[in-house]
Short mmCIF file of C-alpha atoms and ligand atoms in Angstrom, two decimals:
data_model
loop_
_atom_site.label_atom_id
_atom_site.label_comp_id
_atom_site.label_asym_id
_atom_site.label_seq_id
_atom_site.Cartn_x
_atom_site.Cartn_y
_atom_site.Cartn_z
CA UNK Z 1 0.00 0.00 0.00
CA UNK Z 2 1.44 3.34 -0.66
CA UNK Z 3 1.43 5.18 2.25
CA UNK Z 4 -0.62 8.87 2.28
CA UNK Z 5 2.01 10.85 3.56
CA UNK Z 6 5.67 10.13 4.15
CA UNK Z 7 8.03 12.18 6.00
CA UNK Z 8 11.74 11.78 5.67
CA UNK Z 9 14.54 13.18 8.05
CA UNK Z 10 12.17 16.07 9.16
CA UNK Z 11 14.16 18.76 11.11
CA UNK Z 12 12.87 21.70 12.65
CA UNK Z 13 14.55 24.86 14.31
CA UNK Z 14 12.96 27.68 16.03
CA UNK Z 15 15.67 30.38 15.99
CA UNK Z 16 19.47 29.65 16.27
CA UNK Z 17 19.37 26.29 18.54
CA UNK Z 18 15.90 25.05 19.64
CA UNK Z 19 16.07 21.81 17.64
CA UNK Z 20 12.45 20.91 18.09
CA UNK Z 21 12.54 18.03 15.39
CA UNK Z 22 15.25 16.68 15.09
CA UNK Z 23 15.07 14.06 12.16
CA UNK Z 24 11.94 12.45 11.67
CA UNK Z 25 10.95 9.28 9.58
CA UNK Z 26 7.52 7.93 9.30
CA UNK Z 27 5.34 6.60 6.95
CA UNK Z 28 1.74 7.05 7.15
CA UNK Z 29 -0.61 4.85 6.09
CA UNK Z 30 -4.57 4.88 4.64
CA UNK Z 31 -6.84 3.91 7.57
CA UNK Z 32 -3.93 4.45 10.42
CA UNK Z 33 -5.37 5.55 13.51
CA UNK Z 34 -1.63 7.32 14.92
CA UNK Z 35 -1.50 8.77 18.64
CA UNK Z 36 1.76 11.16 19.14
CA UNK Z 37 2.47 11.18 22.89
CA UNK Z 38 5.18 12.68 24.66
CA UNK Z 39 5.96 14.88 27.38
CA UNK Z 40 5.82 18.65 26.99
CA UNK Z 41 8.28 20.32 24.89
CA UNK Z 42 8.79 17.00 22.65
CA UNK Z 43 7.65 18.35 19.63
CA UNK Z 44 4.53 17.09 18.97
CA UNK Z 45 2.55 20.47 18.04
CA UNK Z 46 5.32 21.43 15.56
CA UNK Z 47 5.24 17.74 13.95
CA UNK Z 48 1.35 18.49 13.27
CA UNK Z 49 2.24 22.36 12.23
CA UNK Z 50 4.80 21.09 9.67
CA UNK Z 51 2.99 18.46 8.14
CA UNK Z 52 0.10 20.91 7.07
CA UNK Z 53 2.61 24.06 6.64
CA UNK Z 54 1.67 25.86 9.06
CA UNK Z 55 5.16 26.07 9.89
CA UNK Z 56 8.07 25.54 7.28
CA UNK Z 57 10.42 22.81 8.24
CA UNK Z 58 13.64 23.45 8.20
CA UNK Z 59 14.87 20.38 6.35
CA UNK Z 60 13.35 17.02 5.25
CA UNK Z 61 10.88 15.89 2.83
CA UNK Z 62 7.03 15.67 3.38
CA UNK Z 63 4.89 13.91 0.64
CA UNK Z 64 1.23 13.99 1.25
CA UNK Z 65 -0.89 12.43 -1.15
CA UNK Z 66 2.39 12.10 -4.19
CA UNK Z 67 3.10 15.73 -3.22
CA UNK Z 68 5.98 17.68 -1.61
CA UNK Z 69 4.45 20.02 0.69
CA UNK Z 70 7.90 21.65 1.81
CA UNK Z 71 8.18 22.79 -1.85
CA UNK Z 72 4.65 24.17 -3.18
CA UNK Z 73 3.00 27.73 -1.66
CA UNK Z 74 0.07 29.85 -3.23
CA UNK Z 75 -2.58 28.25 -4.64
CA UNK Z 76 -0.98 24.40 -4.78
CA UNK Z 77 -0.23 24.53 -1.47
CA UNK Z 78 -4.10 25.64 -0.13
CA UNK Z 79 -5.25 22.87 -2.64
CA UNK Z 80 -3.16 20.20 -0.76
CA UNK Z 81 -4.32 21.63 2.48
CA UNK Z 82 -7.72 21.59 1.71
CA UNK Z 83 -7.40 17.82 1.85
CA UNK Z 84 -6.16 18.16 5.15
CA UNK Z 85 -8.63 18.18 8.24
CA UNK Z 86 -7.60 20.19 11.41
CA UNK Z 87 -9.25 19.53 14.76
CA UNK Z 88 -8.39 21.35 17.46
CA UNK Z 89 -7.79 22.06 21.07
CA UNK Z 90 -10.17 24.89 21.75
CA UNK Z 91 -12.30 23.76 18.78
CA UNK Z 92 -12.21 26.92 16.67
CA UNK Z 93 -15.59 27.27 16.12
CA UNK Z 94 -17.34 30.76 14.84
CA UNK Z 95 -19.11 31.28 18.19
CA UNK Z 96 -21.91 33.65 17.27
CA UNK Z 97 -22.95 31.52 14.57
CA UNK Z 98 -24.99 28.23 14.33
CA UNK Z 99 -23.98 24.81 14.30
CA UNK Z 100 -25.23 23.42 10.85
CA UNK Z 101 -22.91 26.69 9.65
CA UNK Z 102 -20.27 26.00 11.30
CA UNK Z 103 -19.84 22.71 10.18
CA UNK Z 104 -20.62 24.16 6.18
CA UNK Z 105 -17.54 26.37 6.73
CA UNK Z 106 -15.51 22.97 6.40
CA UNK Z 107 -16.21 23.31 2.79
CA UNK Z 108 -15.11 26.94 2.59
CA UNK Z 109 -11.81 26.83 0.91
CA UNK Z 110 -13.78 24.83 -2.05
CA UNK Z 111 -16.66 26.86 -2.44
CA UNK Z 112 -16.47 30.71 -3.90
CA UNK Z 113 -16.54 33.17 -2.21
CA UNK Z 114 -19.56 35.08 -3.55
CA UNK Z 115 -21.47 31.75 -2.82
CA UNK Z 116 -19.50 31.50 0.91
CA UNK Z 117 -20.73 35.26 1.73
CA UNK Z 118 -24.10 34.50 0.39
CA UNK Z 119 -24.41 31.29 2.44
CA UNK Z 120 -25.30 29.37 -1.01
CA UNK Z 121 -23.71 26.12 0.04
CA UNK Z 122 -24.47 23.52 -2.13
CA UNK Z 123 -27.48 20.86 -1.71
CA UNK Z 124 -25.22 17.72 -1.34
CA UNK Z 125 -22.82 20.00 0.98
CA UNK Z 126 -25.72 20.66 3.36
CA UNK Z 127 -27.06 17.05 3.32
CA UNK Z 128 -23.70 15.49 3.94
CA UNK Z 129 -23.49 18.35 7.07
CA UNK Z 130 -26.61 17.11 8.21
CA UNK Z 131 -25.53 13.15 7.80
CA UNK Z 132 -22.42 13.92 9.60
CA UNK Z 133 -24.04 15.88 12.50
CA UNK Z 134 -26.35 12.66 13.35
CA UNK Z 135 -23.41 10.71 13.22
CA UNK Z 136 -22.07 12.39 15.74
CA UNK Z 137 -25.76 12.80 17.60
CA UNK Z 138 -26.08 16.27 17.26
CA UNK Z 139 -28.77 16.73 14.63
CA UNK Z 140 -30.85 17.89 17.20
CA UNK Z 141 -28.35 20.84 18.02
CA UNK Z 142 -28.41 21.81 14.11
CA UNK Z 143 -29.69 25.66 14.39
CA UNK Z 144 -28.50 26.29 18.34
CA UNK Z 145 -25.23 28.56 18.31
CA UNK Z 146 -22.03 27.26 18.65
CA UNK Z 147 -21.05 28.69 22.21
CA UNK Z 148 -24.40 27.24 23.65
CA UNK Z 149 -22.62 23.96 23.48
CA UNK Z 150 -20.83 21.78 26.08
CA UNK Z 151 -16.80 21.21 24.99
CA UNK Z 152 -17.20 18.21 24.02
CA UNK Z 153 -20.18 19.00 21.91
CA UNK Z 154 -17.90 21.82 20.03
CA UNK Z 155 -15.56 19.59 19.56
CA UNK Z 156 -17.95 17.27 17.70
CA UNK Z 157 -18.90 20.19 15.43
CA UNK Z 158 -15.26 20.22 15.22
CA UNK Z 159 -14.88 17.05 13.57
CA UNK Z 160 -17.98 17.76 11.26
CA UNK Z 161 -16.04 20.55 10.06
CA UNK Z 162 -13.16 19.05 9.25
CA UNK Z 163 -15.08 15.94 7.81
CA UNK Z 164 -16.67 18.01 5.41
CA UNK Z 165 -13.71 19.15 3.44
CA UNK Z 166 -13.85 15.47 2.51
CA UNK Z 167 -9.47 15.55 3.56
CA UNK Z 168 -7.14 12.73 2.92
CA UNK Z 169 -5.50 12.64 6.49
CA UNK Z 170 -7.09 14.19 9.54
CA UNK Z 171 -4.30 15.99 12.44
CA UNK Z 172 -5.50 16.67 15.60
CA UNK Z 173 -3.60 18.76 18.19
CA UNK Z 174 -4.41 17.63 21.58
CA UNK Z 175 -8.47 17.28 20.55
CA UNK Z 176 -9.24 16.22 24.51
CA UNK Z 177 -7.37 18.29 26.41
CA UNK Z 178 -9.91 21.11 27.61
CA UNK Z 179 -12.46 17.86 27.96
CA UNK Z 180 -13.82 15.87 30.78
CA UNK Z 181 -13.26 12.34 30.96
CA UNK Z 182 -16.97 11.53 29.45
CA UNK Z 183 -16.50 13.71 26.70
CA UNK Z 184 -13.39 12.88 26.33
CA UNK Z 185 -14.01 9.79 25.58
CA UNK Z 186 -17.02 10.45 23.14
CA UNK Z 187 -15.05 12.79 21.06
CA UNK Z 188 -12.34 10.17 20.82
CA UNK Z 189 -14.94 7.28 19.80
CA UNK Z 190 -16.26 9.23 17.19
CA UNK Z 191 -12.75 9.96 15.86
CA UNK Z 192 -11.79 6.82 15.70
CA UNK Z 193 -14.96 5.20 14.17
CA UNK Z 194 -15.56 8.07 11.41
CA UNK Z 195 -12.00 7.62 10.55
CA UNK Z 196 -12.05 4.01 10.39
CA UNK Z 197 -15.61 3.79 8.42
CA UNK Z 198 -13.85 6.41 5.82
CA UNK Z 199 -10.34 4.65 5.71
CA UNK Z 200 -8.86 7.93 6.53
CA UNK Z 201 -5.68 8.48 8.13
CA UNK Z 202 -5.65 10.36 11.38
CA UNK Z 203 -2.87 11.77 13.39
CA UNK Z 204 -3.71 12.79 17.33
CA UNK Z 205 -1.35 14.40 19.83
CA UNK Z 206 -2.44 13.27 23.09
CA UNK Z 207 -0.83 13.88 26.48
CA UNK Z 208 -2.74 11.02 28.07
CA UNK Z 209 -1.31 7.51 27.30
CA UNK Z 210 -4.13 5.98 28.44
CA UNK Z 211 -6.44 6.81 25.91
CA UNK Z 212 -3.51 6.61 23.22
CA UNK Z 213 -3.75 2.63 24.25
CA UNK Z 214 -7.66 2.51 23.92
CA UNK Z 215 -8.15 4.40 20.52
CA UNK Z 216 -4.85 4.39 18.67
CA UNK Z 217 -3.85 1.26 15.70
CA UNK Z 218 -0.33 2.91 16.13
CA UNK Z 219 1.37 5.01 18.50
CA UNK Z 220 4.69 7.19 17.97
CA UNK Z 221 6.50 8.64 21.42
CA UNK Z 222 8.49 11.49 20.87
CA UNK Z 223 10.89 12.61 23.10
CA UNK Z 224 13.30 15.65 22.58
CA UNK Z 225 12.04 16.04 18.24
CA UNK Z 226 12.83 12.14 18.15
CA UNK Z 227 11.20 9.20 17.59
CA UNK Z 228 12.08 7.32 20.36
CA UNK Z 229 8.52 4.21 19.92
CA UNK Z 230 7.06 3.27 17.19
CA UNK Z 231 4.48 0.68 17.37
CA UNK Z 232 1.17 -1.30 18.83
CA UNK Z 233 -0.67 -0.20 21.82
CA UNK Z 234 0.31 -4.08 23.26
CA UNK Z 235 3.93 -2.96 22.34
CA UNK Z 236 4.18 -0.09 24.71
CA UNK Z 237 4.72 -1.71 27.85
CA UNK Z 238 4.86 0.39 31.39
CA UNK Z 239 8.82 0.81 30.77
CA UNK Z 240 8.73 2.24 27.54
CA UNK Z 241 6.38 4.54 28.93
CA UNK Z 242 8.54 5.58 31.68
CA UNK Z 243 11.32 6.09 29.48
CA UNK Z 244 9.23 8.39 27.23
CA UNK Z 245 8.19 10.90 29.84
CA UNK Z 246 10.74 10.16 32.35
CA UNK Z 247 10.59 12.90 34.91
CA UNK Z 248 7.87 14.20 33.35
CA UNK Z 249 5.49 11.63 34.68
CA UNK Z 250 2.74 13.37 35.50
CA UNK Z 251 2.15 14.46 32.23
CA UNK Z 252 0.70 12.12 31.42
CA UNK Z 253 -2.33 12.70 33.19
CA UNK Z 254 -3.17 9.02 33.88
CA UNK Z 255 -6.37 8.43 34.66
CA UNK Z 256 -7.70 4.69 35.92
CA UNK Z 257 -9.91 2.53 33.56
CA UNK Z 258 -12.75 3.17 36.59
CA UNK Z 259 -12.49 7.26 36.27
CA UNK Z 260 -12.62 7.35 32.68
CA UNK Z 261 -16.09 4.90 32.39
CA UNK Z 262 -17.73 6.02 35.65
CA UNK Z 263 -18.94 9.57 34.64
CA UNK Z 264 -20.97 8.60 31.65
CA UNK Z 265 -23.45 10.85 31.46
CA UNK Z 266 -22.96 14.41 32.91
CA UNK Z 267 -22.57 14.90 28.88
CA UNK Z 268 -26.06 15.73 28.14
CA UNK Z 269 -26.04 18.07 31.46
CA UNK Z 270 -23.58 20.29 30.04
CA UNK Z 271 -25.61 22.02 27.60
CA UNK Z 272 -25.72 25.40 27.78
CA UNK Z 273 -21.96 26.16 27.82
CA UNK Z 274 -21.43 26.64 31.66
CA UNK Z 275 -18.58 25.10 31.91
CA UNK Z 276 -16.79 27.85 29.90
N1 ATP I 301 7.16 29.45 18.04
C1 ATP I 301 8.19 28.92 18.71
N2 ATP I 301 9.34 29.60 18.85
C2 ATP I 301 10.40 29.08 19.51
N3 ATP I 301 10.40 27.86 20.07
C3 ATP I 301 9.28 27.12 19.97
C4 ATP I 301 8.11 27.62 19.30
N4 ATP I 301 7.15 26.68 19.36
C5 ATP I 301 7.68 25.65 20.05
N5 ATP I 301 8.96 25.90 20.42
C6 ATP I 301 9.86 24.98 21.14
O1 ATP I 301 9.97 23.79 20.40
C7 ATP I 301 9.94 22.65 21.23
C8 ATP I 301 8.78 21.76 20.86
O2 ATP I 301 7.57 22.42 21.16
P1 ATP I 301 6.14 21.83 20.80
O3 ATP I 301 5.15 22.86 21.11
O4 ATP I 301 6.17 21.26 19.43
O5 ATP I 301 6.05 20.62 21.86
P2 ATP I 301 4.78 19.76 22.29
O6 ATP I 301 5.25 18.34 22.33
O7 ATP I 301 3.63 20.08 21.43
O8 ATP I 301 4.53 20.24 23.78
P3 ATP I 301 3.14 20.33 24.60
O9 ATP I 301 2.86 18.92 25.03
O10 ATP I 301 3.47 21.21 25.75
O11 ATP I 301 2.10 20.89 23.70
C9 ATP I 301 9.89 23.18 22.66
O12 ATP I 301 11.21 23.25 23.14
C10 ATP I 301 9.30 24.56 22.48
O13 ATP I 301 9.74 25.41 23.51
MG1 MG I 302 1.72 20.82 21.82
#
């Protein structure tokens, strides 16, 4: 299988001497399900940032989809990106307007923008919003503003969004990290079942190892802009852990199996965005 995006010897510098990647290889493949862990400062965010040029890398080669994105800008390069779905932390959403929009803006950077300002979305965009909202169980939510959401319900929308560009690979930078437990673990589920049912490829930083074990098909530590594990969640045993975040332990946030099932259902409770 060819793989959807392959980075070779990835390097990135901030400045003269912050060497936050520091030669990365990885290949990426359709229908991977890839959780990034590693303590703070490892490099994670800028390993998402490069891939979709938000930041330039300072040397190696990224091929998404049979193209260099190091070497195209303009035009090319906000074609490529289109096919690349963002998700993240604080969700991004436009607050003030609705839910069903929010979600249509996922098809912005393919739609003119006469027809954009004009809210003229096209039929099969809004259906597919629509499909994509029950999906995720908020089709009920469709015409309620984003901020009157819980977090976790943003972040749904967030995934809608991102889903509707119809992208190649989805990256998500630390999706869970403003989220409960419950939610937590309902954003995740969805991620990981959407992504599976459309064979796409999705990337996640995660602090938490514990849900990197439940959700991810393949994990990558990095520690200091390397890659210091690459493999199963059954392959990273307790040690390998320790060695990824050592002295940074708590980072990792662990939570037991019993505090991450327990709180099902304060979801629902959390509608009216007072937890913000
Ligand atoms: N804009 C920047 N300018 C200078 N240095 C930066 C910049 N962004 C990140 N760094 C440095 O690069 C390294 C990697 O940072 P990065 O944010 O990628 O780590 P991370 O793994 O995402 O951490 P966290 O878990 O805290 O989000 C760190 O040493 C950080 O201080
Ligand atoms: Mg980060």
């Amino acid at each position: 299988m060819e793989p959807i995006l392959s980075i070779r010897d990835l390097v990135k510098v901030y400045g003269k001497e912050t060497r936050a990647l520091n030669g990365i290889t990885l290949d990426f493949n359709p229908g991977e399900f890839i959780v990034v862990i590693g303590p703070s400062g490892a490099g994670k965010s800028t390993f998402i940032r490069c891939i979709n040029r938000l930041l330039d890398p300072t040397e190696g080669e990224i091929v998404f989809d049979g193209q260099h994105m190091e070497k195209i800008k303009g035009r090319k390069l906000r074609e490529k990106r289109s096919k690349i779905g963002m998700i993240f932390q604080h969700y991004n959403l436009v607050s003030r307007t609705n839910v069903i929009k929010n979600v249509l803006h996922g098809q912005l950077s393919n739609t003119p923008l006469y027809k954009s300002l004009l809210g003229l979305y096209s039929h099969e965009d809004k259906q597919e919003a629509v499909e994509l909202l029950k999906k995720v169980g908020l089709e009920d939510q469709m015409y309620k503003r984003a901020d009157a959401l819980s977090g976790g319900q943003m972040q749904r929308v967030g995934i809608c969004r991102a889903l509707l560009q119809r992208p190649k690979i989805l990256l998500a930078d630390e999706p869970i990290a403003s989220l409960d437990p419950v939610s937590s673990n309902i954003v995740m589920q969805q991620l990981h079942s959407i992504s599976m049912e459309k064979q796409l490829t999705c990337v996640v930083n995660l602090h938490q190892v514990d849900y990197a074990k439940k959700y991810a098909s393949r994990i990558i530590g990095i520690k200091k802009g390397t890659v210091v594990f690459d493999g199963s969640p059954s392959q990273l045993t307790d040690s390998i852990v320790q060695e990824i975040y050592e002295g940074k332990e708590t980072q990792m946030r662990h939570q037991n199996e019993n505090e991450i099932t327990s709180s099902f259902a304060t979801e629902d409770r959390q509608i009216t965005g007072a937890e913000r």
